[in-house]
PDB file of C-alpha atoms in Angstrom:
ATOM      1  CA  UNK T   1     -36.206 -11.905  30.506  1.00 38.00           C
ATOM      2  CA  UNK T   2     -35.073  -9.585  27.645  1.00 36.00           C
ATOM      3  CA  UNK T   3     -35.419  -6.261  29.689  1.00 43.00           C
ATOM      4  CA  UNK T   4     -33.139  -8.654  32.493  1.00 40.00           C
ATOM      5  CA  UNK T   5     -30.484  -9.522  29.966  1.00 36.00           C
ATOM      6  CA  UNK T   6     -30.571  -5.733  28.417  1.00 40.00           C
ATOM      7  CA  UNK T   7     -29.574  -4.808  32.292  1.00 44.00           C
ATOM      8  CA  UNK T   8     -27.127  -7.185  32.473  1.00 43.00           C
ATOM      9  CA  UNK T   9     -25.087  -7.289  28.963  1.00 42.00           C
ATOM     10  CA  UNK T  10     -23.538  -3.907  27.899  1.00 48.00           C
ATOM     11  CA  UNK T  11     -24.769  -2.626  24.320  1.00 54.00           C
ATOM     12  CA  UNK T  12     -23.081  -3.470  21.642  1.00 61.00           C
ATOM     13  CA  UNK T  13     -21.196  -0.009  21.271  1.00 66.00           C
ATOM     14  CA  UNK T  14     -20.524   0.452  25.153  1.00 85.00           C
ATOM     15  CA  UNK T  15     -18.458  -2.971  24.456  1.00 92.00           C
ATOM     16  CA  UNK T  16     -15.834  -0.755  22.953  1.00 94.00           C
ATOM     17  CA  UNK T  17     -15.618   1.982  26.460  1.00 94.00           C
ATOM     18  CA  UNK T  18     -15.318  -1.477  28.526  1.00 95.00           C
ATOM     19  CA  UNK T  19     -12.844  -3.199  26.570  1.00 97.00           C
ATOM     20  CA  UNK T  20     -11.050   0.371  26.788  1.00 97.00           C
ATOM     21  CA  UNK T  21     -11.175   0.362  30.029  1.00 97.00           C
ATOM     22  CA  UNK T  22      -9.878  -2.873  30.827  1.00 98.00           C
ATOM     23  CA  UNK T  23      -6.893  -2.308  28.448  1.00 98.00           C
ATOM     24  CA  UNK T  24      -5.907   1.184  30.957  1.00 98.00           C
ATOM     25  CA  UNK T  25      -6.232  -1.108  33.938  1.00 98.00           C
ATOM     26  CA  UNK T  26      -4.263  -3.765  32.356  1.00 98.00           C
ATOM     27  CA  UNK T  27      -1.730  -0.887  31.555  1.00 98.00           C
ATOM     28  CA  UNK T  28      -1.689   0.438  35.479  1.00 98.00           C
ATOM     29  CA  UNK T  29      -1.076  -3.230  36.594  1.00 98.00           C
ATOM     30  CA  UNK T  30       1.913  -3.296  34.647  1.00 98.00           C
ATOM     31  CA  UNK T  31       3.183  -0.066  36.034  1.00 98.00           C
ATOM     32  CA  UNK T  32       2.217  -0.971  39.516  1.00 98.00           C
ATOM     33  CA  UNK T  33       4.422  -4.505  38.477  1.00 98.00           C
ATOM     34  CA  UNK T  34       7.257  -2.854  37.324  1.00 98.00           C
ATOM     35  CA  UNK T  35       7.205  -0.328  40.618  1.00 98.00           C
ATOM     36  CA  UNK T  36       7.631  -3.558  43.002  1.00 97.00           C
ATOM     37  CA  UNK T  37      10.207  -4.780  40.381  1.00 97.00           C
ATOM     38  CA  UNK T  38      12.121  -1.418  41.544  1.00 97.00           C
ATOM     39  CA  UNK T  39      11.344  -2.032  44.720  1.00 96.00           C
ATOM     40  CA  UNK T  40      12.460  -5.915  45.389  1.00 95.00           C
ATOM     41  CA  UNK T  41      14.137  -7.100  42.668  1.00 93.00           C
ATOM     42  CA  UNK T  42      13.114  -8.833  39.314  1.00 92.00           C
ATOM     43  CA  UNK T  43      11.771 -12.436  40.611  1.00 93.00           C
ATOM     44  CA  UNK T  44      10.964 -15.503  38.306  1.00 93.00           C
ATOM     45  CA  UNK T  45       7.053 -14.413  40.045  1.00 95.00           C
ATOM     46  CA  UNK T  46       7.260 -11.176  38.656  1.00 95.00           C
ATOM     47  CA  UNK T  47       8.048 -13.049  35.477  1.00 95.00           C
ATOM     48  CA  UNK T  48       5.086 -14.594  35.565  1.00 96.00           C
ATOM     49  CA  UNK T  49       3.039 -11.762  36.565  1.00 97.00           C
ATOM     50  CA  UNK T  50       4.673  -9.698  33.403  1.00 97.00           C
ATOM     51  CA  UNK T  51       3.656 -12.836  30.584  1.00 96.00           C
ATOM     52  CA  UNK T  52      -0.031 -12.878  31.886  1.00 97.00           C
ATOM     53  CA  UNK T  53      -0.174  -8.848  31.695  1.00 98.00           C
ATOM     54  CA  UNK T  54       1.152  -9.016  28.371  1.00 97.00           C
ATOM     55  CA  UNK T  55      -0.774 -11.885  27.342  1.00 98.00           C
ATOM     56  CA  UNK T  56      -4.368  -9.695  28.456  1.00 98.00           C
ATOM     57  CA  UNK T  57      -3.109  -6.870  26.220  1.00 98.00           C
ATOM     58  CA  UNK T  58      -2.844  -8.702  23.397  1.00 98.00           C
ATOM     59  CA  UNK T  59      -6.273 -10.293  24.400  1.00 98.00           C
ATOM     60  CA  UNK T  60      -8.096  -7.211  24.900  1.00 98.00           C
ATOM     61  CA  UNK T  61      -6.426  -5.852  21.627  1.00 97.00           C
ATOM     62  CA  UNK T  62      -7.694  -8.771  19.451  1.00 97.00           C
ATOM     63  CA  UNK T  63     -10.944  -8.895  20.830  1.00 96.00           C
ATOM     64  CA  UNK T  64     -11.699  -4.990  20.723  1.00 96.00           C
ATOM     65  CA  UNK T  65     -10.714  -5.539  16.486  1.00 96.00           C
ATOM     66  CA  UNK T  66     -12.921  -8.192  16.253  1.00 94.00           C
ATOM     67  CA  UNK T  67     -15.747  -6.658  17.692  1.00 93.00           C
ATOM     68  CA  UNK T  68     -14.700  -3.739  15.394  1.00 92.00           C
ATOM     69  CA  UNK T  69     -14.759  -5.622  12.694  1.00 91.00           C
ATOM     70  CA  UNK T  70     -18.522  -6.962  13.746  1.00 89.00           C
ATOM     71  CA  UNK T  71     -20.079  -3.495  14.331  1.00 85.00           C
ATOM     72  CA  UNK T  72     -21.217  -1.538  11.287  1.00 84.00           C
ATOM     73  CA  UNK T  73     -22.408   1.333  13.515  1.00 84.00           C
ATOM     74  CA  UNK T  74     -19.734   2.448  16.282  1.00 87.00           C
ATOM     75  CA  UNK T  75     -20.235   5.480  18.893  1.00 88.00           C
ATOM     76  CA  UNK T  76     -16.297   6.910  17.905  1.00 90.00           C
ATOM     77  CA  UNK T  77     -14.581   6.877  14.215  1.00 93.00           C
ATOM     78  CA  UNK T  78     -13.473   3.430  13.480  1.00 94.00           C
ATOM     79  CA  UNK T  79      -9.810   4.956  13.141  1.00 96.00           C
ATOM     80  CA  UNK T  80     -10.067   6.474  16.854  1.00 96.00           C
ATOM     81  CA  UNK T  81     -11.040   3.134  18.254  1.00 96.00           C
ATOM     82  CA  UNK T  82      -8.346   1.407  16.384  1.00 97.00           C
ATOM     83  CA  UNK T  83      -5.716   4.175  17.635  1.00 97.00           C
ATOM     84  CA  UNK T  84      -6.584   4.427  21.240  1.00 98.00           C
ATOM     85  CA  UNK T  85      -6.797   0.309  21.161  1.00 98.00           C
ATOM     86  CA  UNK T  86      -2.587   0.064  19.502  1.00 98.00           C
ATOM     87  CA  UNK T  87      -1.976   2.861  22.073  1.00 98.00           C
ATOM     88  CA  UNK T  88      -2.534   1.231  25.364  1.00 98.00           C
ATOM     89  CA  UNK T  89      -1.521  -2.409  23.435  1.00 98.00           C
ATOM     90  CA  UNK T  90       1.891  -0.689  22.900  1.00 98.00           C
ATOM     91  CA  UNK T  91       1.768   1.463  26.508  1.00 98.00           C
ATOM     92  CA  UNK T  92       1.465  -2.549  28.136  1.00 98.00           C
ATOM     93  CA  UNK T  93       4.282  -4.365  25.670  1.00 98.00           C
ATOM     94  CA  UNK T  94       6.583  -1.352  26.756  1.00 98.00           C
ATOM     95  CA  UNK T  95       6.485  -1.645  30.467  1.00 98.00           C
ATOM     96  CA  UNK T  96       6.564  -5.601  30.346  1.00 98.00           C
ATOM     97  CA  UNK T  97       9.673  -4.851  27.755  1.00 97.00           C
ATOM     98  CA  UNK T  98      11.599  -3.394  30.482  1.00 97.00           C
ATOM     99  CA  UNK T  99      10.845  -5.591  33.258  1.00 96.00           C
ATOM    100  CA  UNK T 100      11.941  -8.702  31.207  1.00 95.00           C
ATOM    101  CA  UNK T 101      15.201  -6.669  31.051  1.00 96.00           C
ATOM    102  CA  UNK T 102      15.615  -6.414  34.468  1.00 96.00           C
ATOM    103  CA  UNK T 103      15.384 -10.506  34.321  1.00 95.00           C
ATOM    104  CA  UNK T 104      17.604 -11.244  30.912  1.00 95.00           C
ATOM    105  CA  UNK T 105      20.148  -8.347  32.310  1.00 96.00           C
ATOM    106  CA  UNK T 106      20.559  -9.655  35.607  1.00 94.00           C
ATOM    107  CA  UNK T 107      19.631  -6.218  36.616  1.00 94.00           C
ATOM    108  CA  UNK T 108      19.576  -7.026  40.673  1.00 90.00           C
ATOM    109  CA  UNK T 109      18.939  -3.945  41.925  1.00 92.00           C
ATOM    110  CA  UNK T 110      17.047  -0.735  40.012  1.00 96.00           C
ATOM    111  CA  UNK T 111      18.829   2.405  40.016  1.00 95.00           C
ATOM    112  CA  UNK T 112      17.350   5.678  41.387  1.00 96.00           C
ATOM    113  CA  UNK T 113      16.711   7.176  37.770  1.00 97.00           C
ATOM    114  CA  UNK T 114      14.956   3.803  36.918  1.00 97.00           C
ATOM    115  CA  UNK T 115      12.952   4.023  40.209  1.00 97.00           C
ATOM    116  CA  UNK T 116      11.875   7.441  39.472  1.00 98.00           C
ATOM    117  CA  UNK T 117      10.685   6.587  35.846  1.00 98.00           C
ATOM    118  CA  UNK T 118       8.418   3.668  37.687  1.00 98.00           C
ATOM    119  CA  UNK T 119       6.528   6.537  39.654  1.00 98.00           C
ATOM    120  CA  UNK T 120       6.253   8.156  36.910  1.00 98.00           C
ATOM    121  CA  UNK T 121       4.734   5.872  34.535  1.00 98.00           C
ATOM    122  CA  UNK T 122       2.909   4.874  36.762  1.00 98.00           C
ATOM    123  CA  UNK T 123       1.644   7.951  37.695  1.00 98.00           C
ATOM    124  CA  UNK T 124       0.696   7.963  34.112  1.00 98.00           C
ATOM    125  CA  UNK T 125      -0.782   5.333  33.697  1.00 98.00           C
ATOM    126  CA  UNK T 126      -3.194   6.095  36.677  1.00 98.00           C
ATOM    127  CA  UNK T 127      -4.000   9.732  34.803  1.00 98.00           C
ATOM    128  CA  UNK T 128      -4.529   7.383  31.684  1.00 98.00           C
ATOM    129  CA  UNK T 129      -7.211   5.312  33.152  1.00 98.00           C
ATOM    130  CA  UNK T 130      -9.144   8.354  34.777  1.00 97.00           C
ATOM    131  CA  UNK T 131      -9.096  10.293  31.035  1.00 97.00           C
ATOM    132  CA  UNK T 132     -10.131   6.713  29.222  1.00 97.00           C
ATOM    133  CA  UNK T 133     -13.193   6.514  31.838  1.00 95.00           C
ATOM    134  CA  UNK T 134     -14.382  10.048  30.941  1.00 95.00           C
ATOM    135  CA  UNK T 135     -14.911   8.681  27.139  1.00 92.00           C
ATOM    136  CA  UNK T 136     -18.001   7.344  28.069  1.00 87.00           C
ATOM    137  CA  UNK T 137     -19.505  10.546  28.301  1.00 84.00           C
ATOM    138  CA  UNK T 138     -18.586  12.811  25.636  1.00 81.00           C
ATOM    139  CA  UNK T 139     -19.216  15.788  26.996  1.00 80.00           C
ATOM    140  CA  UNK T 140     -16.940  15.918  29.903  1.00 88.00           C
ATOM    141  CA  UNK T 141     -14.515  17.735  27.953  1.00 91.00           C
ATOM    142  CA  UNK T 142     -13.457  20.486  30.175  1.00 94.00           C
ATOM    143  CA  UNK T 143     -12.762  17.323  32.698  1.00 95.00           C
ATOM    144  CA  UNK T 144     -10.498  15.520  29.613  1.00 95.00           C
ATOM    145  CA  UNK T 145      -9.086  19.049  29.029  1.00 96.00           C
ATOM    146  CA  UNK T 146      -7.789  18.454  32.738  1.00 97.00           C
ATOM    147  CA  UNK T 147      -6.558  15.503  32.445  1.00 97.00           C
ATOM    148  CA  UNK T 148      -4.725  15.643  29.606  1.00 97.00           C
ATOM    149  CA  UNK T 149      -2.560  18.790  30.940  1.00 98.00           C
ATOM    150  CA  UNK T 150      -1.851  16.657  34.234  1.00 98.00           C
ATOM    151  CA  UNK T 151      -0.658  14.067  31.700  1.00 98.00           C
ATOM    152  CA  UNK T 152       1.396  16.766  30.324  1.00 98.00           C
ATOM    153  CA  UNK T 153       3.062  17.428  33.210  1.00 98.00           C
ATOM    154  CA  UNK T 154       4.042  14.167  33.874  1.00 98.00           C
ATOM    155  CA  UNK T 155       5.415  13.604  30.718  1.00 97.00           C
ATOM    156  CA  UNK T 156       7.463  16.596  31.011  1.00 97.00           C
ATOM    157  CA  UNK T 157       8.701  15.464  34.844  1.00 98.00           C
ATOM    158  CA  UNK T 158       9.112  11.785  32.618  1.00 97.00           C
ATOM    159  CA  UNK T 159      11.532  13.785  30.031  1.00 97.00           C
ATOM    160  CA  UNK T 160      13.507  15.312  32.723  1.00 98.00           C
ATOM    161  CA  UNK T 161      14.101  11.930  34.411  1.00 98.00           C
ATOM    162  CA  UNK T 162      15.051  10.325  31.075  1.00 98.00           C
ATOM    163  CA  UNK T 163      17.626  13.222  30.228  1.00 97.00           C
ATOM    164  CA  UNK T 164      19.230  13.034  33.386  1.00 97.00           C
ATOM    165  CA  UNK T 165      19.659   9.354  33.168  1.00 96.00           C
ATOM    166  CA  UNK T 166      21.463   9.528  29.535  1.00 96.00           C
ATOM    167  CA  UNK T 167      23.414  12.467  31.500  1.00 96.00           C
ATOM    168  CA  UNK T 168      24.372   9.737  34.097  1.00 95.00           C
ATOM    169  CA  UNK T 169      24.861   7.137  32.071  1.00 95.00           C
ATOM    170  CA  UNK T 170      27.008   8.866  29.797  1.00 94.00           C
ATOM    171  CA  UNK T 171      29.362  10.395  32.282  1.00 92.00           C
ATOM    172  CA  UNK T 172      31.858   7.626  32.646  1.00 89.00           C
ATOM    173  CA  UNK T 173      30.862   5.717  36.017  1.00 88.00           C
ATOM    174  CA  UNK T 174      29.294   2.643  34.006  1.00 89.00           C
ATOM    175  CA  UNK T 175      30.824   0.159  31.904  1.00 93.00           C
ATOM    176  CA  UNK T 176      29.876   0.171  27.939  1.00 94.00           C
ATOM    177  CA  UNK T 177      27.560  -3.202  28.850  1.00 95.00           C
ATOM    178  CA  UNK T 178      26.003  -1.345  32.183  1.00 94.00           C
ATOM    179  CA  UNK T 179      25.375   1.808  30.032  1.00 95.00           C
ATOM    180  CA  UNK T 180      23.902  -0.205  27.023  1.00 96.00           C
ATOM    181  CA  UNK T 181      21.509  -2.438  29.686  1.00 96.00           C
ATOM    182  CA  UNK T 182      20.327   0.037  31.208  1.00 96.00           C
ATOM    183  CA  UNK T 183      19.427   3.156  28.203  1.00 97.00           C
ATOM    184  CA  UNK T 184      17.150  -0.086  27.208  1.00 97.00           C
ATOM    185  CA  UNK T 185      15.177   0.080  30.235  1.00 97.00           C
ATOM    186  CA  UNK T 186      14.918   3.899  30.349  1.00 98.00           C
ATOM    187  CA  UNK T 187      13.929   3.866  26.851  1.00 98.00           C
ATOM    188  CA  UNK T 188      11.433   1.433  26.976  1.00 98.00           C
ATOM    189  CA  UNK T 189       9.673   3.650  29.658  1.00 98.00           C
ATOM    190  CA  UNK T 190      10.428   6.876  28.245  1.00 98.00           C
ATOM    191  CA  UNK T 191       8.432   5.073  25.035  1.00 98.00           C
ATOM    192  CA  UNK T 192       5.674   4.080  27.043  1.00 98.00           C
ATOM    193  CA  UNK T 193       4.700   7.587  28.850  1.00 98.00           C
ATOM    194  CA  UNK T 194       5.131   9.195  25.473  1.00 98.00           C
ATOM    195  CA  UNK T 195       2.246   6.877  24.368  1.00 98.00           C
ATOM    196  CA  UNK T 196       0.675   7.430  27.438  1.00 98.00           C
ATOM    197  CA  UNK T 197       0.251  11.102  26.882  1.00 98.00           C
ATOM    198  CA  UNK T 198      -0.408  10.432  23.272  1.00 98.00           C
ATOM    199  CA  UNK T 199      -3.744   8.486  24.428  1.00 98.00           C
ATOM    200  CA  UNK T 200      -4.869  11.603  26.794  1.00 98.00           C
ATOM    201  CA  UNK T 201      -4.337  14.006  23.222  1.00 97.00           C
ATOM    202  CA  UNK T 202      -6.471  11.266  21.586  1.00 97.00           C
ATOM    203  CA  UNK T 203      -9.392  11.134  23.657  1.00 97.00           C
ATOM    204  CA  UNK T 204      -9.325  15.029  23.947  1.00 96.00           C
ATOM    205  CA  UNK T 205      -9.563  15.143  20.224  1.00 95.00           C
ATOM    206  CA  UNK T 206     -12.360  12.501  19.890  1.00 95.00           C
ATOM    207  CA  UNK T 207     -14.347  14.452  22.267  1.00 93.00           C
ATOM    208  CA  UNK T 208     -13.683  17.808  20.562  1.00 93.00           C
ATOM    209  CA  UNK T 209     -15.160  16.272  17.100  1.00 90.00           C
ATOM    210  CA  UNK T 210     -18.048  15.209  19.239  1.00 84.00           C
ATOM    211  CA  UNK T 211     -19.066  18.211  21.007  1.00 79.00           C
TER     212      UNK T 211
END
């Protein structure tokens, strides 16, 4: 019965890699949410779908600290599990941020900057969850190494999108309350890929004090 149970419950440090993990998916469900939000319309469903997504963040995030605060002997510094843990917390409230918008704005329809910045977190997020699965195994750094300059690159296609959005929005076809609405959204994004590469730098560094 004990070798059964050792099977089936995760050690007490691979708790930490699994509650990472589910954190990165919960952050790719809330870029896949905010993609159909671009694509039909903010819906009192979608709503719905954005509470529950930010309520598991905030789960996850309390219960990785409290198992933190549990373990005496943890398989990454204390300060790197604490990071990577406010990271995708903050990557989740950030997405879910700027969906709400689209619902307290009466945003009806997503503009094609907007829709761009959904791939591209998105897209982010995806690259997120693949780096935050390698952390299991700390010596796949030449594969983090990888990943974090594809997460580069998509921050950098993420900038460009941003800048031409202010550009837009600044060039006199909005209203003040259209332009003000809308930099809120982009922003909010904008915040969350940052933080999205910032994750891919911080598992690259964990694994480089490791190997």
């Amino acid at each position: 019965m004990k070798n059964l149970l050792q099977k089936i419950m995760p050690p007490k440090q691979q708790i930490f890699f699994d509650l990472f993990e589910l954190s990165a998916k919960n952050c790719r469900d809330a870029a896949e949410l905010f993609v159909k939000v671009c694509e039909s319309g903010i819906n009192d469903d979608f709503v719905e779908q954005a509470k529950k997504l930010k309520h598991e963040s905030t789960h996850i995030s309390e219960e990785t600290l409290q198992t933190l605060s549990k373990t005496f002997i943890t398989p990454i510094d204390r300060e790197d599990i604490q990071s990577l843990d406010a990271l995708m917390h903050k990557v989740t409230k950030k997405i879910i941020k700027a969906c709400v918008y689209m619902k307290l704005y009466r945003i009806n329809e997503a503009t094609e900057n907007i829709k761009k910045q959904s791939q591209t977190i998105l897209k982010a997020t995806q690259e997120m969850a693949h780096i935050i699965g390698l952390l299991k195994k700390l010596s796949h750094l030449k594969e983090a190494a990888e990943s974090k300059h594809r997460m580069k690159e998509i921050e950098a296609l993420g900038d460009r999108i941003f800048h031409d959005a202010l550009d837009n929005l600044f060039s006199g076809k909005f209203d003040t309350l259209d332009v003000i609405k809308l930099r809120d959204i982009h922003k909010n994004i904008e915040s969350a890929l940052d933080r999205c590469y910032d994750v891919a730098d911080e598992v690259l560094m964990i694994m480089l004090k490791h190997n």
